[in-house]
């Protein structure tokens, strides 16, 4: 049985919407289900910039951020199948881990801008 991606809008945005292939700038925090934080752009002191495409971010981010607007905050519950699956990522993310992200969308640039 496959778990589903769950999306909770914490704060709606009012700016441009993210779509597949968008270059996004975001702040985020990521946790394991037990509450252990494994990554945070806030702690790194720098927003994360990435293209929403299959070879750049996990599937859960692509599906979870589609339609999200600049200025919005969203929480994603990403099942392992839409995260890293059977792969262990470094020492912080075990194999088969369901992940939780809180993402604040700061900017979106689309190819057709």
PDB file of N, CA and C in Angstrom:
ATOM      1  N   UNK A   1       0.846  -1.193   0.000  1.00  0.00           N
ATOM      2  CA  UNK A   1       0.000   0.000   0.000  1.00  0.00           C
ATOM      3  C   UNK A   1       0.886   1.250   0.000  1.00  0.00           C
ATOM      4  N   UNK A   2       0.544   2.199  -0.818  1.00  0.00           N
ATOM      5  CA  UNK A   2       1.312   3.427  -0.914  1.00  0.00           C
ATOM      6  C   UNK A   2       0.642   4.523  -0.102  1.00  0.00           C
ATOM      7  N   UNK A   3       1.428   5.157   0.746  1.00  0.00           N
ATOM      8  CA  UNK A   3       0.915   6.292   1.508  1.00  0.00           C
ATOM      9  C   UNK A   3       0.796   7.479   0.560  1.00  0.00           C
ATOM     10  N   UNK A   4      -0.021   8.422   0.931  1.00  0.00           N
ATOM     11  CA  UNK A   4      -0.233   9.579   0.064  1.00  0.00           C
ATOM     12  C   UNK A   4       0.432  10.823   0.614  1.00  0.00           C
ATOM     13  N   UNK A   5       0.792  11.691  -0.304  1.00  0.00           N
ATOM     14  CA  UNK A   5       1.308  12.999   0.048  1.00  0.00           C
ATOM     15  C   UNK A   5       0.173  13.803   0.686  1.00  0.00           C
ATOM     16  N   UNK A   6       0.465  14.450   1.810  1.00  0.00           N
ATOM     17  CA  UNK A   6      -0.520  15.311   2.462  1.00  0.00           C
ATOM     18  C   UNK A   6       0.022  16.729   2.456  1.00  0.00           C
ATOM     19  N   UNK A   7      -0.832  17.660   2.063  1.00  0.00           N
ATOM     20  CA  UNK A   7      -0.442  19.067   1.949  1.00  0.00           C
ATOM     21  C   UNK A   7      -1.327  19.898   2.875  1.00  0.00           C
ATOM     22  N   UNK A   8      -0.700  20.737   3.687  1.00  0.00           N
ATOM     23  CA  UNK A   8      -1.451  21.655   4.553  1.00  0.00           C
ATOM     24  C   UNK A   8      -0.940  23.068   4.292  1.00  0.00           C
ATOM     25  N   UNK A   9      -1.833  23.944   3.862  1.00  0.00           N
ATOM     26  CA  UNK A   9      -1.457  25.344   3.681  1.00  0.00           C
ATOM     27  C   UNK A   9      -1.497  26.029   5.036  1.00  0.00           C
ATOM     28  N   UNK A  10      -0.346  26.523   5.484  1.00  0.00           N
ATOM     29  CA  UNK A  10      -0.256  27.215   6.763  1.00  0.00           C
ATOM     30  C   UNK A  10      -0.545  28.699   6.584  1.00  0.00           C
ATOM     31  N   UNK A  11      -0.175  29.192   5.413  1.00  0.00           N
ATOM     32  CA  UNK A  11      -0.399  30.607   5.085  1.00  0.00           C
ATOM     33  C   UNK A  11      -0.513  30.686   3.566  1.00  0.00           C
ATOM     34  N   UNK A  12      -1.642  31.184   3.050  1.00  0.00           N
ATOM     35  CA  UNK A  12      -1.769  31.280   1.600  1.00  0.00           C
ATOM     36  C   UNK A  12      -0.848  32.363   1.043  1.00  0.00           C
ATOM     37  N   UNK A  13      -0.363  32.135  -0.151  1.00  0.00           N
ATOM     38  CA  UNK A  13       0.451  33.140  -0.819  1.00  0.00           C
ATOM     39  C   UNK A  13      -0.410  33.986  -1.739  1.00  0.00           C
ATOM     40  N   UNK A  14       0.180  35.042  -2.253  1.00  0.00           N
ATOM     41  CA  UNK A  14      -0.561  35.927  -3.159  1.00  0.00           C
ATOM     42  C   UNK A  14       0.210  36.200  -4.434  1.00  0.00           C
ATOM     43  N   UNK A  15       1.404  35.645  -4.534  1.00  0.00           N
ATOM     44  CA  UNK A  15       2.243  35.922  -5.697  1.00  0.00           C
ATOM     45  C   UNK A  15       2.102  34.879  -6.777  1.00  0.00           C
ATOM     46  N   UNK A  16       3.133  34.805  -7.592  1.00  0.00           N
ATOM     47  CA  UNK A  16       3.183  33.870  -8.711  1.00  0.00           C
ATOM     48  C   UNK A  16       3.141  32.434  -8.204  1.00  0.00           C
ATOM     49  N   UNK A  17       2.520  31.532  -8.959  1.00  0.00           N
ATOM     50  CA  UNK A  17       2.383  30.132  -8.568  1.00  0.00           C
ATOM     51  C   UNK A  17       3.503  29.276  -9.156  1.00  0.00           C
ATOM     52  N   UNK A  18       3.950  28.317  -8.368  1.00  0.00           N
ATOM     53  CA  UNK A  18       4.978  27.378  -8.813  1.00  0.00           C
ATOM     54  C   UNK A  18       4.360  26.331  -9.729  1.00  0.00           C
ATOM     55  N   UNK A  19       5.132  25.946 -10.741  1.00  0.00           N
ATOM     56  CA  UNK A  19       4.713  24.854 -11.615  1.00  0.00           C
ATOM     57  C   UNK A  19       5.937  24.015 -11.967  1.00  0.00           C
ATOM     58  N   UNK A  20       5.708  22.865 -12.565  1.00  0.00           N
ATOM     59  CA  UNK A  20       6.816  21.982 -12.933  1.00  0.00           C
ATOM     60  C   UNK A  20       7.781  22.762 -13.822  1.00  0.00           C
ATOM     61  N   UNK A  21       9.066  22.729 -13.481  1.00  0.00           N
ATOM     62  CA  UNK A  21      10.069  23.453 -14.251  1.00  0.00           C
ATOM     63  C   UNK A  21      10.357  24.857 -13.739  1.00  0.00           C
ATOM     64  N   UNK A  22       9.585  25.329 -12.742  1.00  0.00           N
ATOM     65  CA  UNK A  22       9.830  26.656 -12.160  1.00  0.00           C
ATOM     66  C   UNK A  22      11.147  26.649 -11.386  1.00  0.00           C
ATOM     67  N   UNK A  23      11.828  27.784 -11.405  1.00  0.00           N
ATOM     68  CA  UNK A  23      12.965  28.001 -10.522  1.00  0.00           C
ATOM     69  C   UNK A  23      12.392  28.641  -9.266  1.00  0.00           C
ATOM     70  N   UNK A  24      12.491  27.941  -8.153  1.00  0.00           N
ATOM     71  CA  UNK A  24      11.913  28.464  -6.911  1.00  0.00           C
ATOM     72  C   UNK A  24      13.020  28.840  -5.929  1.00  0.00           C
ATOM     73  N   UNK A  25      12.700  29.818  -5.087  1.00  0.00           N
ATOM     74  CA  UNK A  25      13.545  30.170  -3.958  1.00  0.00           C
ATOM     75  C   UNK A  25      12.674  29.987  -2.723  1.00  0.00           C
ATOM     76  N   UNK A  26      13.169  29.204  -1.763  1.00  0.00           N
ATOM     77  CA  UNK A  26      12.354  28.877  -0.591  1.00  0.00           C
ATOM     78  C   UNK A  26      13.224  28.692   0.642  1.00  0.00           C
ATOM     79  N   UNK A  27      12.603  28.915   1.785  1.00  0.00           N
ATOM     80  CA  UNK A  27      13.189  28.498   3.052  1.00  0.00           C
ATOM     81  C   UNK A  27      12.425  27.251   3.470  1.00  0.00           C
ATOM     82  N   UNK A  28      13.106  26.335   4.124  1.00  0.00           N
ATOM     83  CA  UNK A  28      12.438  25.093   4.535  1.00  0.00           C
ATOM     84  C   UNK A  28      13.100  24.503   5.767  1.00  0.00           C
ATOM     85  N   UNK A  29      12.325  23.645   6.422  1.00  0.00           N
ATOM     86  CA  UNK A  29      12.822  22.770   7.477  1.00  0.00           C
ATOM     87  C   UNK A  29      12.322  21.374   7.145  1.00  0.00           C
ATOM     88  N   UNK A  30      13.141  20.370   7.429  1.00  0.00           N
ATOM     89  CA  UNK A  30      12.735  18.987   7.196  1.00  0.00           C
ATOM     90  C   UNK A  30      12.922  18.157   8.452  1.00  0.00           C
ATOM     91  N   UNK A  31      11.913  17.316   8.763  1.00  0.00           N
ATOM     92  CA  UNK A  31      11.936  16.469   9.945  1.00  0.00           C
ATOM     93  C   UNK A  31      11.632  15.021   9.579  1.00  0.00           C
ATOM     94  N   UNK A  32      12.151  14.130  10.389  1.00  0.00           N
ATOM     95  CA  UNK A  32      11.711  12.741  10.355  1.00  0.00           C
ATOM     96  C   UNK A  32      10.422  12.663  11.159  1.00  0.00           C
ATOM     97  N   UNK A  33       9.714  11.553  11.050  1.00  0.00           N
ATOM     98  CA  UNK A  33       8.443  11.412  11.774  1.00  0.00           C
ATOM     99  C   UNK A  33       8.602  11.490  13.288  1.00  0.00           C
ATOM    100  N   UNK A  34       9.786  11.163  13.806  1.00  0.00           N
ATOM    101  CA  UNK A  34       9.994  11.224  15.261  1.00  0.00           C
ATOM    102  C   UNK A  34      10.326  12.627  15.751  1.00  0.00           C
ATOM    103  N   UNK A  35      10.303  13.621  14.819  1.00  0.00           N
ATOM    104  CA  UNK A  35      10.540  15.001  15.198  1.00  0.00           C
ATOM    105  C   UNK A  35      11.984  15.457  15.054  1.00  0.00           C
ATOM    106  N   UNK A  36      12.875  14.551  14.652  1.00  0.00           N
ATOM    107  CA  UNK A  36      14.281  14.908  14.458  1.00  0.00           C
ATOM    108  C   UNK A  36      14.430  15.771  13.213  1.00  0.00           C
ATOM    109  N   UNK A  37      14.947  16.978  13.385  1.00  0.00           N
ATOM    110  CA  UNK A  37      15.176  17.853  12.235  1.00  0.00           C
ATOM    111  C   UNK A  37      16.445  17.391  11.522  1.00  0.00           C
ATOM    112  N   UNK A  38      16.334  17.119  10.210  1.00  0.00           N
ATOM    113  CA  UNK A  38      17.508  16.659   9.470  1.00  0.00           C
ATOM    114  C   UNK A  38      18.086  17.734   8.564  1.00  0.00           C
ATOM    115  N   UNK A  39      17.344  18.799   8.302  1.00  0.00           N
ATOM    116  CA  UNK A  39      17.855  19.858   7.433  1.00  0.00           C
ATOM    117  C   UNK A  39      17.036  21.122   7.632  1.00  0.00           C
ATOM    118  N   UNK A  40      17.694  22.284   7.446  1.00  0.00           N
ATOM    119  CA  UNK A  40      17.010  23.557   7.571  1.00  0.00           C
ATOM    120  C   UNK A  40      17.792  24.626   6.828  1.00  0.00           C
ATOM    121  N   UNK A  41      17.132  25.273   5.869  1.00  0.00           N
ATOM    122  CA  UNK A  41      17.790  26.386   5.169  1.00  0.00           C
ATOM    123  C   UNK A  41      17.936  27.576   6.104  1.00  0.00           C
ATOM    124  N   UNK A  42      17.052  27.680   7.107  1.00  0.00           N
ATOM    125  CA  UNK A  42      17.149  28.770   8.080  1.00  0.00           C
ATOM    126  C   UNK A  42      18.473  28.657   8.842  1.00  0.00           C
ATOM    127  N   UNK A  43      18.812  27.436   9.272  1.00  0.00           N
ATOM    128  CA  UNK A  43      20.064  27.225  10.008  1.00  0.00           C
ATOM    129  C   UNK A  43      21.279  27.477   9.114  1.00  0.00           C
ATOM    130  N   UNK A  44      21.138  27.187   7.824  1.00  0.00           N
ATOM    131  CA  UNK A  44      22.241  27.425   6.893  1.00  0.00           C
ATOM    132  C   UNK A  44      22.370  28.911   6.572  1.00  0.00           C
ATOM    133  N   UNK A  45      21.330  29.683   6.918  1.00  0.00           N
ATOM    134  CA  UNK A  45      21.369  31.125   6.717  1.00  0.00           C
ATOM    135  C   UNK A  45      21.193  31.557   5.279  1.00  0.00           C
ATOM    136  N   UNK A  46      20.668  30.658   4.474  1.00  0.00           N
ATOM    137  CA  UNK A  46      20.526  30.959   3.055  1.00  0.00           C
ATOM    138  C   UNK A  46      19.310  30.233   2.485  1.00  0.00           C
ATOM    139  N   UNK A  47      18.494  30.940   1.716  1.00  0.00           N
ATOM    140  CA  UNK A  47      17.341  30.314   1.072  1.00  0.00           C
ATOM    141  C   UNK A  47      17.834  29.301   0.039  1.00  0.00           C
ATOM    142  N   UNK A  48      17.005  28.315  -0.240  1.00  0.00           N
ATOM    143  CA  UNK A  48      17.292  27.228  -1.162  1.00  0.00           C
ATOM    144  C   UNK A  48      16.715  27.588  -2.519  1.00  0.00           C
ATOM    145  N   UNK A  49      17.520  27.491  -3.571  1.00  0.00           N
ATOM    146  CA  UNK A  49      17.046  27.776  -4.926  1.00  0.00           C
ATOM    147  C   UNK A  49      17.198  26.510  -5.752  1.00  0.00           C
ATOM    148  N   UNK A  50      16.120  26.095  -6.405  1.00  0.00           N
ATOM    149  CA  UNK A  50      16.143  24.841  -7.170  1.00  0.00           C
ATOM    150  C   UNK A  50      15.057  24.871  -8.238  1.00  0.00           C
ATOM    151  N   UNK A  51      15.281  24.115  -9.309  1.00  0.00           N
ATOM    152  CA  UNK A  51      14.270  23.935 -10.350  1.00  0.00           C
ATOM    153  C   UNK A  51      13.385  22.757  -9.937  1.00  0.00           C
ATOM    154  N   UNK A  52      12.076  22.933 -10.034  1.00  0.00           N
ATOM    155  CA  UNK A  52      11.141  21.850  -9.702  1.00  0.00           C
ATOM    156  C   UNK A  52      11.114  20.843 -10.853  1.00  0.00           C
ATOM    157  N   UNK A  53      12.080  19.931 -10.838  1.00  0.00           N
ATOM    158  CA  UNK A  53      12.121  18.886 -11.858  1.00  0.00           C
ATOM    159  C   UNK A  53      12.639  17.601 -11.230  1.00  0.00           C
ATOM    160  N   UNK A  54      12.377  16.490 -11.896  1.00  0.00           N
ATOM    161  CA  UNK A  54      12.648  15.166 -11.351  1.00  0.00           C
ATOM    162  C   UNK A  54      14.084  14.922 -10.925  1.00  0.00           C
ATOM    163  N   UNK A  55      15.043  15.494 -11.616  1.00  0.00           N
ATOM    164  CA  UNK A  55      16.429  15.201 -11.242  1.00  0.00           C
ATOM    165  C   UNK A  55      16.984  16.204 -10.234  1.00  0.00           C
ATOM    166  N   UNK A  56      16.185  17.119  -9.741  1.00  0.00           N
ATOM    167  CA  UNK A  56      16.654  18.159  -8.814  1.00  0.00           C
ATOM    168  C   UNK A  56      16.122  17.997  -7.396  1.00  0.00           C
ATOM    169  N   UNK A  57      14.849  17.625  -7.254  1.00  0.00           N
ATOM    170  CA  UNK A  57      14.231  17.492  -5.931  1.00  0.00           C
ATOM    171  C   UNK A  57      13.388  16.228  -5.876  1.00  0.00           C
ATOM    172  N   UNK A  58      13.039  15.817  -4.661  1.00  0.00           N
ATOM    173  CA  UNK A  58      12.200  14.628  -4.514  1.00  0.00           C
ATOM    174  C   UNK A  58      10.810  14.873  -5.105  1.00  0.00           C
ATOM    175  N   UNK A  59      10.184  13.805  -5.512  1.00  0.00           N
ATOM    176  CA  UNK A  59       8.845  13.870  -6.120  1.00  0.00           C
ATOM    177  C   UNK A  59       7.842  14.546  -5.196  1.00  0.00           C
ATOM    178  N   UNK A  60       7.970  14.321  -3.896  1.00  0.00           N
ATOM    179  CA  UNK A  60       7.055  14.931  -2.929  1.00  0.00           C
ATOM    180  C   UNK A  60       7.098  16.451  -2.952  1.00  0.00           C
ATOM    181  N   UNK A  61       8.279  17.025  -3.210  1.00  0.00           N
ATOM    182  CA  UNK A  61       8.386  18.479  -3.325  1.00  0.00           C
ATOM    183  C   UNK A  61       7.714  18.952  -4.602  1.00  0.00           C
ATOM    184  N   UNK A  62       7.950  18.261  -5.704  1.00  0.00           N
ATOM    185  CA  UNK A  62       7.344  18.694  -6.971  1.00  0.00           C
ATOM    186  C   UNK A  62       5.822  18.702  -6.832  1.00  0.00           C
ATOM    187  N   UNK A  63       5.271  17.584  -6.402  1.00  0.00           N
ATOM    188  CA  UNK A  63       3.812  17.488  -6.269  1.00  0.00           C
ATOM    189  C   UNK A  63       3.275  18.413  -5.186  1.00  0.00           C
ATOM    190  N   UNK A  64       4.033  18.571  -4.118  1.00  0.00           N
ATOM    191  CA  UNK A  64       3.577  19.369  -2.982  1.00  0.00           C
ATOM    192  C   UNK A  64       3.644  20.868  -3.196  1.00  0.00           C
ATOM    193  N   UNK A  65       4.490  21.304  -4.116  1.00  0.00           N
ATOM    194  CA  UNK A  65       4.637  22.746  -4.336  1.00  0.00           C
ATOM    195  C   UNK A  65       3.878  23.246  -5.561  1.00  0.00           C
ATOM    196  N   UNK A  66       3.395  22.352  -6.404  1.00  0.00           N
ATOM    197  CA  UNK A  66       2.643  22.787  -7.582  1.00  0.00           C
ATOM    198  C   UNK A  66       1.462  23.655  -7.161  1.00  0.00           C
ATOM    199  N   UNK A  67       1.359  24.820  -7.761  1.00  0.00           N
ATOM    200  CA  UNK A  67       0.251  25.723  -7.459  1.00  0.00           C
ATOM    201  C   UNK A  67       0.459  26.592  -6.233  1.00  0.00           C
ATOM    202  N   UNK A  68       1.506  26.324  -5.463  1.00  0.00           N
ATOM    203  CA  UNK A  68       1.784  27.162  -4.289  1.00  0.00           C
ATOM    204  C   UNK A  68       2.226  28.542  -4.758  1.00  0.00           C
ATOM    205  N   UNK A  69       1.753  29.580  -4.079  1.00  0.00           N
ATOM    206  CA  UNK A  69       2.052  30.943  -4.489  1.00  0.00           C
ATOM    207  C   UNK A  69       3.106  31.589  -3.590  1.00  0.00           C
ATOM    208  N   UNK A  70       3.875  32.499  -4.190  1.00  0.00           N
ATOM    209  CA  UNK A  70       4.900  33.241  -3.463  1.00  0.00           C
ATOM    210  C   UNK A  70       4.265  33.903  -2.236  1.00  0.00           C
ATOM    211  N   UNK A  71       4.975  33.818  -1.119  1.00  0.00           N
ATOM    212  CA  UNK A  71       4.467  34.370   0.137  1.00  0.00           C
ATOM    213  C   UNK A  71       3.755  33.330   0.979  1.00  0.00           C
ATOM    214  N   UNK A  72       3.507  32.158   0.399  1.00  0.00           N
ATOM    215  CA  UNK A  72       2.805  31.105   1.121  1.00  0.00           C
ATOM    216  C   UNK A  72       3.737  30.243   1.951  1.00  0.00           C
ATOM    217  N   UNK A  73       3.129  29.581   2.938  1.00  0.00           N
ATOM    218  CA  UNK A  73       3.837  28.585   3.749  1.00  0.00           C
ATOM    219  C   UNK A  73       3.019  27.313   3.691  1.00  0.00           C
ATOM    220  N   UNK A  74       3.713  26.190   3.524  1.00  0.00           N
ATOM    221  CA  UNK A  74       3.028  24.920   3.363  1.00  0.00           C
ATOM    222  C   UNK A  74       3.769  23.834   4.133  1.00  0.00           C
ATOM    223  N   UNK A  75       3.007  22.913   4.710  1.00  0.00           N
ATOM    224  CA  UNK A  75       3.595  21.738   5.353  1.00  0.00           C
ATOM    225  C   UNK A  75       3.266  20.531   4.483  1.00  0.00           C
ATOM    226  N   UNK A  76       4.292  19.724   4.224  1.00  0.00           N
ATOM    227  CA  UNK A  76       4.136  18.518   3.416  1.00  0.00           C
ATOM    228  C   UNK A  76       4.485  17.291   4.246  1.00  0.00           C
ATOM    229  N   UNK A  77       3.628  16.281   4.212  1.00  0.00           N
ATOM    230  CA  UNK A  77       3.931  14.971   4.768  1.00  0.00           C
ATOM    231  C   UNK A  77       4.212  14.087   3.563  1.00  0.00           C
ATOM    232  N   UNK A  78       5.478  13.745   3.389  1.00  0.00           N
ATOM    233  CA  UNK A  78       5.921  13.047   2.191  1.00  0.00           C
ATOM    234  C   UNK A  78       6.212  11.580   2.516  1.00  0.00           C
ATOM    235  N   UNK A  79       5.433  10.651   1.932  1.00  0.00           N
ATOM    236  CA  UNK A  79       5.723   9.234   2.174  1.00  0.00           C
ATOM    237  C   UNK A  79       7.060   8.854   1.536  1.00  0.00           C
ATOM    238  N   UNK A  80       7.697   7.841   2.076  1.00  0.00           N
ATOM    239  CA  UNK A  80       9.015   7.409   1.594  1.00  0.00           C
ATOM    240  C   UNK A  80       9.046   7.217   0.079  1.00  0.00           C
ATOM    241  N   UNK A  81       7.950   6.699  -0.486  1.00  0.00           N
ATOM    242  CA  UNK A  81       7.902   6.432  -1.931  1.00  0.00           C
ATOM    243  C   UNK A  81       8.061   7.707  -2.754  1.00  0.00           C
ATOM    244  N   UNK A  82       7.695   8.862  -2.186  1.00  0.00           N
ATOM    245  CA  UNK A  82       7.822  10.138  -2.895  1.00  0.00           C
ATOM    246  C   UNK A  82       9.018  10.942  -2.373  1.00  0.00           C
ATOM    247  N   UNK A  83       9.813  10.298  -1.498  1.00  0.00           N
ATOM    248  CA  UNK A  83      11.026  10.937  -0.971  1.00  0.00           C
ATOM    249  C   UNK A  83      12.227  10.155  -1.518  1.00  0.00           C
ATOM    250  N   UNK A  84      12.926   9.457  -0.648  1.00  0.00           N
ATOM    251  CA  UNK A  84      14.135   8.743  -1.064  1.00  0.00           C
ATOM    252  C   UNK A  84      13.960   7.240  -1.120  1.00  0.00           C
ATOM    253  N   UNK A  85      12.744   6.739  -0.809  1.00  0.00           N
ATOM    254  CA  UNK A  85      12.450   5.318  -0.935  1.00  0.00           C
ATOM    255  C   UNK A  85      13.381   4.445  -0.118  1.00  0.00           C
ATOM    256  N   UNK A  86      14.013   3.506  -0.787  1.00  0.00           N
ATOM    257  CA  UNK A  86      14.881   2.533  -0.118  1.00  0.00           C
ATOM    258  C   UNK A  86      16.273   3.078   0.184  1.00  0.00           C
ATOM    259  N   UNK A  87      16.576   4.276  -0.310  1.00  0.00           N
ATOM    260  CA  UNK A  87      17.925   4.828  -0.117  1.00  0.00           C
ATOM    261  C   UNK A  87      18.056   5.530   1.225  1.00  0.00           C
ATOM    262  N   UNK A  88      19.186   5.316   1.869  1.00  0.00           N
ATOM    263  CA  UNK A  88      19.541   6.089   3.056  1.00  0.00           C
ATOM    264  C   UNK A  88      20.306   7.301   2.555  1.00  0.00           C
ATOM    265  N   UNK A  89      20.010   8.488   3.110  1.00  0.00           N
ATOM    266  CA  UNK A  89      20.687   9.717   2.691  1.00  0.00           C
ATOM    267  C   UNK A  89      21.592  10.175   3.829  1.00  0.00           C
ATOM    268  N   UNK A  90      22.880  10.001   3.636  1.00  0.00           N
ATOM    269  CA  UNK A  90      23.845  10.369   4.667  1.00  0.00           C
ATOM    270  C   UNK A  90      23.558   9.640   5.962  1.00  0.00           C
ATOM    271  N   UNK A  91      23.837  10.290   7.066  1.00  0.00           N
ATOM    272  CA  UNK A  91      23.588   9.675   8.372  1.00  0.00           C
ATOM    273  C   UNK A  91      22.278  10.164   8.981  1.00  0.00           C
ATOM    274  N   UNK A  92      21.613  11.107   8.294  1.00  0.00           N
ATOM    275  CA  UNK A  92      20.443  11.741   8.900  1.00  0.00           C
ATOM    276  C   UNK A  92      19.095  11.193   8.441  1.00  0.00           C
ATOM    277  N   UNK A  93      19.022  10.660   7.218  1.00  0.00           N
ATOM    278  CA  UNK A  93      17.742  10.169   6.697  1.00  0.00           C
ATOM    279  C   UNK A  93      17.862   8.670   6.432  1.00  0.00           C
ATOM    280  N   UNK A  94      17.185   7.855   7.246  1.00  0.00           N
ATOM    281  CA  UNK A  94      17.254   6.407   7.036  1.00  0.00           C
ATOM    282  C   UNK A  94      16.447   5.967   5.813  1.00  0.00           C
ATOM    283  N   UNK A  95      16.725   4.758   5.344  1.00  0.00           N
ATOM    284  CA  UNK A  95      15.943   4.180   4.251  1.00  0.00           C
ATOM    285  C   UNK A  95      14.481   4.070   4.685  1.00  0.00           C
ATOM    286  N   UNK A  96      13.576   4.156   3.737  1.00  0.00           N
ATOM    287  CA  UNK A  96      12.119   4.004   3.960  1.00  0.00           C
ATOM    288  C   UNK A  96      11.551   5.070   4.897  1.00  0.00           C
ATOM    289  N   UNK A  97      12.183   6.250   4.935  1.00  0.00           N
ATOM    290  CA  UNK A  97      11.728   7.300   5.864  1.00  0.00           C
ATOM    291  C   UNK A  97      10.634   8.159   5.246  1.00  0.00           C
ATOM    292  N   UNK A  98       9.547   8.337   5.993  1.00  0.00           N
ATOM    293  CA  UNK A  98       8.541   9.340   5.658  1.00  0.00           C
ATOM    294  C   UNK A  98       9.077  10.665   6.183  1.00  0.00           C
ATOM    295  N   UNK A  99       8.912  11.736   5.408  1.00  0.00           N
ATOM    296  CA  UNK A  99       9.497  13.020   5.762  1.00  0.00           C
ATOM    297  C   UNK A  99       8.436  14.102   5.899  1.00  0.00           C
ATOM    298  N   UNK A 100       8.715  15.087   6.728  1.00  0.00           N
ATOM    299  CA  UNK A 100       7.820  16.231   6.920  1.00  0.00           C
ATOM    300  C   UNK A 100       8.626  17.489   6.603  1.00  0.00           C
ATOM    301  N   UNK A 101       8.048  18.347   5.781  1.00  0.00           N
ATOM    302  CA  UNK A 101       8.709  19.601   5.420  1.00  0.00           C
ATOM    303  C   UNK A 101       7.783  20.764   5.691  1.00  0.00           C
ATOM    304  N   UNK A 102       8.351  21.869   6.132  1.00  0.00           N
ATOM    305  CA  UNK A 102       7.640  23.136   6.190  1.00  0.00           C
ATOM    306  C   UNK A 102       8.388  24.058   5.235  1.00  0.00           C
ATOM    307  N   UNK A 103       7.675  24.572   4.250  1.00  0.00           N
ATOM    308  CA  UNK A 103       8.305  25.326   3.170  1.00  0.00           C
ATOM    309  C   UNK A 103       7.665  26.704   3.058  1.00  0.00           C
ATOM    310  N   UNK A 104       8.506  27.721   2.983  1.00  0.00           N
ATOM    311  CA  UNK A 104       8.064  29.101   2.784  1.00  0.00           C
ATOM    312  C   UNK A 104       8.554  29.518   1.403  1.00  0.00           C
ATOM    313  N   UNK A 105       7.624  29.773   0.488  1.00  0.00           N
ATOM    314  CA  UNK A 105       7.978  30.097  -0.897  1.00  0.00           C
ATOM    315  C   UNK A 105       8.270  31.591  -1.034  1.00  0.00           C
ATOM    316  N   UNK A 106       9.512  31.910  -1.374  1.00  0.00           N
ATOM    317  CA  UNK A 106       9.949  33.303  -1.445  1.00  0.00           C
ATOM    318  C   UNK A 106       9.886  33.889  -2.848  1.00  0.00           C
ATOM    319  N   UNK A 107      10.145  33.051  -3.868  1.00  0.00           N
ATOM    320  CA  UNK A 107      10.166  33.561  -5.243  1.00  0.00           C
ATOM    321  C   UNK A 107       9.946  32.424  -6.221  1.00  0.00           C
ATOM    322  N   UNK A 108       9.343  32.741  -7.354  1.00  0.00           N
ATOM    323  CA  UNK A 108       9.132  31.791  -8.447  1.00  0.00           C
ATOM    324  C   UNK A 108       9.487  32.464  -9.753  1.00  0.00           C
ATOM    325  N   UNK A 109      10.300  31.782 -10.536  1.00  0.00           N
ATOM    326  CA  UNK A 109      10.584  32.249 -11.898  1.00  0.00           C
ATOM    327  C   UNK A 109      10.214  31.121 -12.850  1.00  0.00           C
ATOM    328  N   UNK A 110       9.312  31.421 -13.775  1.00  0.00           N
ATOM    329  CA  UNK A 110       8.895  30.447 -14.760  1.00  0.00           C
ATOM    330  C   UNK A 110       9.576  30.731 -16.097  1.00  0.00           C
ATOM    331  N   UNK A 111       9.722  29.703 -16.902  1.00  0.00           N
ATOM    332  CA  UNK A 111      10.392  29.853 -18.195  1.00  0.00           C
ATOM    333  C   UNK A 111       9.717  30.883 -19.091  1.00  0.00           C
ATOM    334  N   UNK A 112       8.402  31.035 -18.918  1.00  0.00           N
ATOM    335  CA  UNK A 112       7.661  31.957 -19.796  1.00  0.00           C
ATOM    336  C   UNK A 112       7.575  33.376 -19.241  1.00  0.00           C
ATOM    337  N   UNK A 113       8.355  33.663 -18.193  1.00  0.00           N
ATOM    338  CA  UNK A 113       8.353  35.041 -17.625  1.00  0.00           C
ATOM    339  C   UNK A 113       9.062  35.997 -18.554  1.00  0.00           C
TER     340      UNK A 113
END
